[in-house]
Amino acid sequence: MPEAESDDTLIARCLRHEEEAWRALVERYASYIYTIAARGFGLEGDDAREVFQESLIKVFEGLPGYRREGQFRAWLRRVVLNVCTASLRRRRPTEALHEGMVDPAQEETLEQVERAYVLTQALRDLEAPCRQIISLFFFEAQPYQAIATTLAIPEGTVGSRLARCLTKLRSKVRQLR
């Protein structure tokens, strides 16, 4: 699997109006944006899609002003949060939405979204054999014997290979934080 371009590289290409770079940036963060709207703010269907589209417009318009201080994902998250808050204000104009007041449950949900995004990206960045063994063990809950059979390796090798792959995964997660 070829190494993905960094966010900074994609952003620089987007600023040069390279459509392919914009597509790659949108593809990289589409589920992240949508998940913030859906899980973080409880928006569904058309409301979530509207926030998704409006967020992309705001990112496109704001990209020239992005100062590259900190991670792009943090800037993007702030843009999406602002769009979600504005959307809720339009839908519920009589309710007071206090930006300064943090809802602990919502903040925890947003942190879960962030952790899930980082883990998903880290898994995508791993080479296929590591993705496969981690998937078999954690997502499909396969025992070592079944994993050994699937991968055609000795059962005693499963543990050491899984440990090496988890070390690589931890490293990728640290890089993405």
PDB file of C-alpha atoms in Angstrom:
ATOM      1  CA  MET A   1       0.000   0.000   0.000  1.00  0.00           C
ATOM      2  CA  PRO A   2       1.587   3.313  -1.034  1.00  0.00           C
ATOM      3  CA  GLU A   3       2.112   5.886   1.690  1.00  0.00           C
ATOM      4  CA  ALA A   4      -0.633   8.479   1.810  1.00  0.00           C
ATOM      5  CA  GLU A   5       0.222  12.114   1.318  1.00  0.00           C
ATOM      6  CA  SER A   6       0.378  14.203   4.457  1.00  0.00           C
ATOM      7  CA  ASP A   7      -2.420  16.647   5.191  1.00  0.00           C
ATOM      8  CA  ASP A   8      -0.010  19.546   4.627  1.00  0.00           C
ATOM      9  CA  THR A   9       0.941  18.217   1.189  1.00  0.00           C
ATOM     10  CA  LEU A  10      -2.701  17.755   0.218  1.00  0.00           C
ATOM     11  CA  ILE A  11      -3.572  21.225   1.495  1.00  0.00           C
ATOM     12  CA  ALA A  12      -0.743  22.788  -0.507  1.00  0.00           C
ATOM     13  CA  ARG A  13      -2.022  21.003  -3.607  1.00  0.00           C
ATOM     14  CA  CYS A  14      -5.603  22.088  -2.846  1.00  0.00           C
ATOM     15  CA  LEU A  15      -4.419  25.674  -2.636  1.00  0.00           C
ATOM     16  CA  ARG A  16      -2.959  25.225  -6.132  1.00  0.00           C
ATOM     17  CA  HIS A  17      -6.485  24.220  -7.199  1.00  0.00           C
ATOM     18  CA  GLU A  18      -5.644  20.569  -7.866  1.00  0.00           C
ATOM     19  CA  GLU A  19      -9.011  18.838  -7.952  1.00  0.00           C
ATOM     20  CA  GLU A  20      -7.523  15.399  -7.224  1.00  0.00           C
ATOM     21  CA  ALA A  21      -6.000  16.704  -3.984  1.00  0.00           C
ATOM     22  CA  TRP A  22      -9.328  18.153  -2.879  1.00  0.00           C
ATOM     23  CA  ARG A  23     -11.001  14.810  -3.619  1.00  0.00           C
ATOM     24  CA  ALA A  24      -8.345  12.988  -1.563  1.00  0.00           C
ATOM     25  CA  LEU A  25      -8.744  15.402   1.353  1.00  0.00           C
ATOM     26  CA  VAL A  26     -12.536  15.021   1.302  1.00  0.00           C
ATOM     27  CA  GLU A  27     -12.237  11.241   1.089  1.00  0.00           C
ATOM     28  CA  ARG A  28      -9.826  11.200   4.027  1.00  0.00           C
ATOM     29  CA  TYR A  29     -12.138  13.199   6.302  1.00  0.00           C
ATOM     30  CA  ALA A  30     -15.666  12.488   5.016  1.00  0.00           C
ATOM     31  CA  SER A  31     -16.564   9.912   7.647  1.00  0.00           C
ATOM     32  CA  TYR A  32     -14.959  12.051  10.364  1.00  0.00           C
ATOM     33  CA  ILE A  33     -17.098  15.078   9.464  1.00  0.00           C
ATOM     34  CA  TYR A  34     -20.275  13.054   9.111  1.00  0.00           C
ATOM     35  CA  THR A  35     -19.658  11.206  12.395  1.00  0.00           C
ATOM     36  CA  ILE A  36     -19.212  14.459  14.306  1.00  0.00           C
ATOM     37  CA  ALA A  37     -22.567  15.664  12.969  1.00  0.00           C
ATOM     38  CA  ALA A  38     -24.376  12.367  13.526  1.00  0.00           C
ATOM     39  CA  ARG A  39     -22.906  11.109  16.775  1.00  0.00           C
ATOM     40  CA  GLY A  40     -21.663  14.334  18.322  1.00  0.00           C
ATOM     41  CA  PHE A  41     -24.772  16.402  17.608  1.00  0.00           C
ATOM     42  CA  GLY A  42     -27.411  13.757  16.966  1.00  0.00           C
ATOM     43  CA  LEU A  43     -28.160  14.998  13.455  1.00  0.00           C
ATOM     44  CA  GLU A  44     -29.689  12.493  11.062  1.00  0.00           C
ATOM     45  CA  GLY A  45     -30.522  12.137   7.396  1.00  0.00           C
ATOM     46  CA  ASP A  46     -30.839  15.405   5.522  1.00  0.00           C
ATOM     47  CA  ASP A  47     -29.687  17.446   8.529  1.00  0.00           C
ATOM     48  CA  ALA A  48     -26.424  15.508   8.800  1.00  0.00           C
ATOM     49  CA  ARG A  49     -25.868  15.650   5.035  1.00  0.00           C
ATOM     50  CA  GLU A  50     -26.523  19.396   5.037  1.00  0.00           C
ATOM     51  CA  VAL A  51     -23.981  19.924   7.815  1.00  0.00           C
ATOM     52  CA  PHE A  52     -21.523  17.714   5.943  1.00  0.00           C
ATOM     53  CA  GLN A  53     -21.874  19.769   2.764  1.00  0.00           C
ATOM     54  CA  GLU A  54     -21.784  23.096   4.568  1.00  0.00           C
ATOM     55  CA  SER A  55     -18.675  21.993   6.468  1.00  0.00           C
ATOM     56  CA  LEU A  56     -16.919  21.139   3.208  1.00  0.00           C
ATOM     57  CA  ILE A  57     -17.836  24.543   1.794  1.00  0.00           C
ATOM     58  CA  LYS A  58     -16.466  26.262   4.923  1.00  0.00           C
ATOM     59  CA  VAL A  59     -13.259  24.223   4.705  1.00  0.00           C
ATOM     60  CA  PHE A  60     -12.870  25.037   1.009  1.00  0.00           C
ATOM     61  CA  GLU A  61     -13.436  28.741   1.643  1.00  0.00           C
ATOM     62  CA  GLY A  62     -11.287  28.812   4.784  1.00  0.00           C
ATOM     63  CA  LEU A  63      -8.349  26.750   3.549  1.00  0.00           C
ATOM     64  CA  PRO A  64      -6.370  29.777   2.295  1.00  0.00           C
ATOM     65  CA  GLY A  65      -6.574  31.218   5.823  1.00  0.00           C
ATOM     66  CA  TYR A  66      -5.557  27.966   7.558  1.00  0.00           C
ATOM     67  CA  ARG A  67      -2.300  28.822   9.359  1.00  0.00           C
ATOM     68  CA  ARG A  68      -1.018  25.260   9.851  1.00  0.00           C
ATOM     69  CA  GLU A  69      -0.717  25.764  13.596  1.00  0.00           C
ATOM     70  CA  GLY A  70      -1.341  22.359  15.094  1.00  0.00           C
ATOM     71  CA  GLN A  71      -2.966  19.524  13.248  1.00  0.00           C
ATOM     72  CA  PHE A  72      -5.311  20.093  10.340  1.00  0.00           C
ATOM     73  CA  ARG A  73      -7.774  17.661  11.922  1.00  0.00           C
ATOM     74  CA  ALA A  74      -8.121  19.956  14.973  1.00  0.00           C
ATOM     75  CA  TRP A  75      -8.861  22.944  12.702  1.00  0.00           C
ATOM     76  CA  LEU A  76     -11.326  20.854  10.703  1.00  0.00           C
ATOM     77  CA  ARG A  77     -13.030  19.679  13.886  1.00  0.00           C
ATOM     78  CA  ARG A  78     -13.530  23.306  14.982  1.00  0.00           C
ATOM     79  CA  VAL A  79     -15.034  24.178  11.578  1.00  0.00           C
ATOM     80  CA  VAL A  80     -17.455  21.237  11.789  1.00  0.00           C
ATOM     81  CA  LEU A  81     -18.405  22.051  15.394  1.00  0.00           C
ATOM     82  CA  ASN A  82     -19.164  25.635  14.377  1.00  0.00           C
ATOM     83  CA  VAL A  83     -21.293  24.481  11.439  1.00  0.00           C
ATOM     84  CA  CYS A  84     -23.166  22.021  13.671  1.00  0.00           C
ATOM     85  CA  THR A  85     -23.813  24.690  16.295  1.00  0.00           C
ATOM     86  CA  ALA A  86     -25.046  27.148  13.647  1.00  0.00           C
ATOM     87  CA  SER A  87     -27.288  24.459  12.182  1.00  0.00           C
ATOM     88  CA  LEU A  88     -28.842  23.729  15.566  1.00  0.00           C
ATOM     89  CA  ARG A  89     -29.388  27.446  16.150  1.00  0.00           C
ATOM     90  CA  ARG A  90     -31.282  27.709  12.854  1.00  0.00           C
ATOM     91  CA  ARG A  91     -33.444  24.695  13.707  1.00  0.00           C
ATOM     92  CA  ARG A  92     -34.112  25.644  17.319  1.00  0.00           C
ATOM     93  CA  PRO A  93     -33.929  29.429  17.481  1.00  0.00           C
ATOM     94  CA  THR A  94     -35.795  29.627  20.794  1.00  0.00           C
ATOM     95  CA  GLU A  95     -33.343  27.336  22.606  1.00  0.00           C
ATOM     96  CA  ALA A  96     -30.264  28.923  24.069  1.00  0.00           C
ATOM     97  CA  LEU A  97     -27.091  27.270  22.845  1.00  0.00           C
ATOM     98  CA  HIS A  98     -24.194  28.218  25.043  1.00  0.00           C
ATOM     99  CA  GLU A  99     -20.875  27.717  23.298  1.00  0.00           C
ATOM    100  CA  GLY A 100     -18.967  28.221  26.528  1.00  0.00           C
ATOM    101  CA  MET A 101     -20.838  25.475  28.333  1.00  0.00           C
ATOM    102  CA  VAL A 102     -19.463  22.059  27.520  1.00  0.00           C
ATOM    103  CA  ASP A 103     -21.847  19.141  27.658  1.00  0.00           C
ATOM    104  CA  PRO A 104     -19.717  16.355  29.187  1.00  0.00           C
ATOM    105  CA  ALA A 105     -21.626  13.628  27.351  1.00  0.00           C
ATOM    106  CA  GLN A 106     -21.223  15.406  24.017  1.00  0.00           C
ATOM    107  CA  GLU A 107     -17.538  16.052  24.683  1.00  0.00           C
ATOM    108  CA  GLU A 108     -17.022  12.349  25.464  1.00  0.00           C
ATOM    109  CA  THR A 109     -18.826  11.408  22.260  1.00  0.00           C
ATOM    110  CA  LEU A 110     -16.601  13.767  20.257  1.00  0.00           C
ATOM    111  CA  GLU A 111     -13.524  12.260  21.914  1.00  0.00           C
ATOM    112  CA  GLN A 112     -14.770   8.786  20.956  1.00  0.00           C
ATOM    113  CA  VAL A 113     -15.204   9.986  17.375  1.00  0.00           C
ATOM    114  CA  GLU A 114     -11.642  11.319  17.439  1.00  0.00           C
ATOM    115  CA  ARG A 115     -10.211   8.066  18.848  1.00  0.00           C
ATOM    116  CA  ALA A 116     -12.147   5.980  16.311  1.00  0.00           C
ATOM    117  CA  TYR A 117     -10.898   8.152  13.458  1.00  0.00           C
ATOM    118  CA  VAL A 118      -7.274   7.889  14.603  1.00  0.00           C
ATOM    119  CA  LEU A 119      -7.526   4.112  15.030  1.00  0.00           C
ATOM    120  CA  THR A 120      -9.164   3.678  11.615  1.00  0.00           C
ATOM    121  CA  GLN A 121      -6.479   5.773   9.911  1.00  0.00           C
ATOM    122  CA  ALA A 122      -3.705   3.915  11.755  1.00  0.00           C
ATOM    123  CA  LEU A 123      -5.148   0.566  10.684  1.00  0.00           C
ATOM    124  CA  ARG A 124      -5.364   1.745   7.062  1.00  0.00           C
ATOM    125  CA  ASP A 125      -1.716   2.777   7.193  1.00  0.00           C
ATOM    126  CA  LEU A 126      -0.562  -0.683   8.322  1.00  0.00           C
ATOM    127  CA  GLU A 127       0.586  -3.226   5.783  1.00  0.00           C
ATOM    128  CA  ALA A 128      -2.000  -5.833   4.764  1.00  0.00           C
ATOM    129  CA  PRO A 129      -0.668  -8.769   6.848  1.00  0.00           C
ATOM    130  CA  CYS A 130      -0.901  -6.691  10.039  1.00  0.00           C
ATOM    131  CA  ARG A 131      -4.369  -5.392   9.185  1.00  0.00           C
ATOM    132  CA  GLN A 132      -5.463  -8.967   8.546  1.00  0.00           C
ATOM    133  CA  ILE A 133      -4.203 -10.490  11.795  1.00  0.00           C
ATOM    134  CA  ILE A 134      -5.525  -7.593  13.889  1.00  0.00           C
ATOM    135  CA  SER A 135      -8.894  -7.841  12.152  1.00  0.00           C
ATOM    136  CA  LEU A 136      -9.115 -11.592  12.676  1.00  0.00           C
ATOM    137  CA  PHE A 137      -8.253 -11.323  16.362  1.00  0.00           C
ATOM    138  CA  PHE A 138     -10.053  -8.150  17.457  1.00  0.00           C
ATOM    139  CA  PHE A 139     -12.898  -7.613  15.013  1.00  0.00           C
ATOM    140  CA  GLU A 140     -13.787 -11.198  14.165  1.00  0.00           C
ATOM    141  CA  ALA A 141     -12.817 -12.558  17.622  1.00  0.00           C
ATOM    142  CA  GLN A 142     -11.029 -15.544  16.108  1.00  0.00           C
ATOM    143  CA  PRO A 143      -8.956 -17.756  18.438  1.00  0.00           C
ATOM    144  CA  TYR A 144      -5.257 -18.294  17.711  1.00  0.00           C
ATOM    145  CA  GLN A 145      -5.936 -21.722  16.181  1.00  0.00           C
ATOM    146  CA  ALA A 146      -8.407 -20.322  13.628  1.00  0.00           C
ATOM    147  CA  ILE A 147      -6.081 -17.430  12.808  1.00  0.00           C
ATOM    148  CA  ALA A 148      -3.207 -19.875  12.273  1.00  0.00           C
ATOM    149  CA  THR A 149      -5.347 -21.912   9.902  1.00  0.00           C
ATOM    150  CA  THR A 150      -6.558 -18.842   7.981  1.00  0.00           C
ATOM    151  CA  LEU A 151      -3.052 -17.411   7.609  1.00  0.00           C
ATOM    152  CA  ALA A 152      -1.358 -20.797   7.101  1.00  0.00           C
ATOM    153  CA  ILE A 153       1.150 -20.178   9.892  1.00  0.00           C
ATOM    154  CA  PRO A 154       2.006 -22.171  13.013  1.00  0.00           C
ATOM    155  CA  GLU A 155      -0.293 -21.463  15.947  1.00  0.00           C
ATOM    156  CA  GLY A 156       2.713 -20.439  18.061  1.00  0.00           C
ATOM    157  CA  THR A 157       3.547 -17.686  15.557  1.00  0.00           C
ATOM    158  CA  VAL A 158       0.169 -15.963  15.893  1.00  0.00           C
ATOM    159  CA  GLY A 159       0.947 -14.360  19.264  1.00  0.00           C
ATOM    160  CA  SER A 160       4.337 -12.959  18.288  1.00  0.00           C
ATOM    161  CA  ARG A 161       3.052 -11.673  14.942  1.00  0.00           C
ATOM    162  CA  LEU A 162       0.035 -10.070  16.620  1.00  0.00           C
ATOM    163  CA  ALA A 163       2.313  -8.426  19.201  1.00  0.00           C
ATOM    164  CA  ARG A 164       4.588  -7.001  16.462  1.00  0.00           C
ATOM    165  CA  CYS A 165       1.588  -5.698  14.556  1.00  0.00           C
ATOM    166  CA  LEU A 166       0.106  -4.086  17.663  1.00  0.00           C
ATOM    167  CA  THR A 167       3.435  -2.343  18.295  1.00  0.00           C
ATOM    168  CA  LYS A 168       3.301  -0.979  14.745  1.00  0.00           C
ATOM    169  CA  LEU A 169      -0.320   0.072  15.264  1.00  0.00           C
ATOM    170  CA  ARG A 170       0.551   1.927  18.497  1.00  0.00           C
ATOM    171  CA  SER A 171       3.323   3.756  16.668  1.00  0.00           C
ATOM    172  CA  LYS A 172       0.936   4.799  13.883  1.00  0.00           C
ATOM    173  CA  VAL A 173      -1.633   5.984  16.455  1.00  0.00           C
ATOM    174  CA  ARG A 174       1.013   8.136  18.188  1.00  0.00           C
ATOM    175  CA  GLN A 175       1.965   9.683  14.839  1.00  0.00           C
ATOM    176  CA  LEU A 176      -1.646  10.602  14.106  1.00  0.00           C
ATOM    177  CA  ARG A 177      -2.393  12.205  17.468  1.00  0.00           C
TER     178      ARG A 177
END
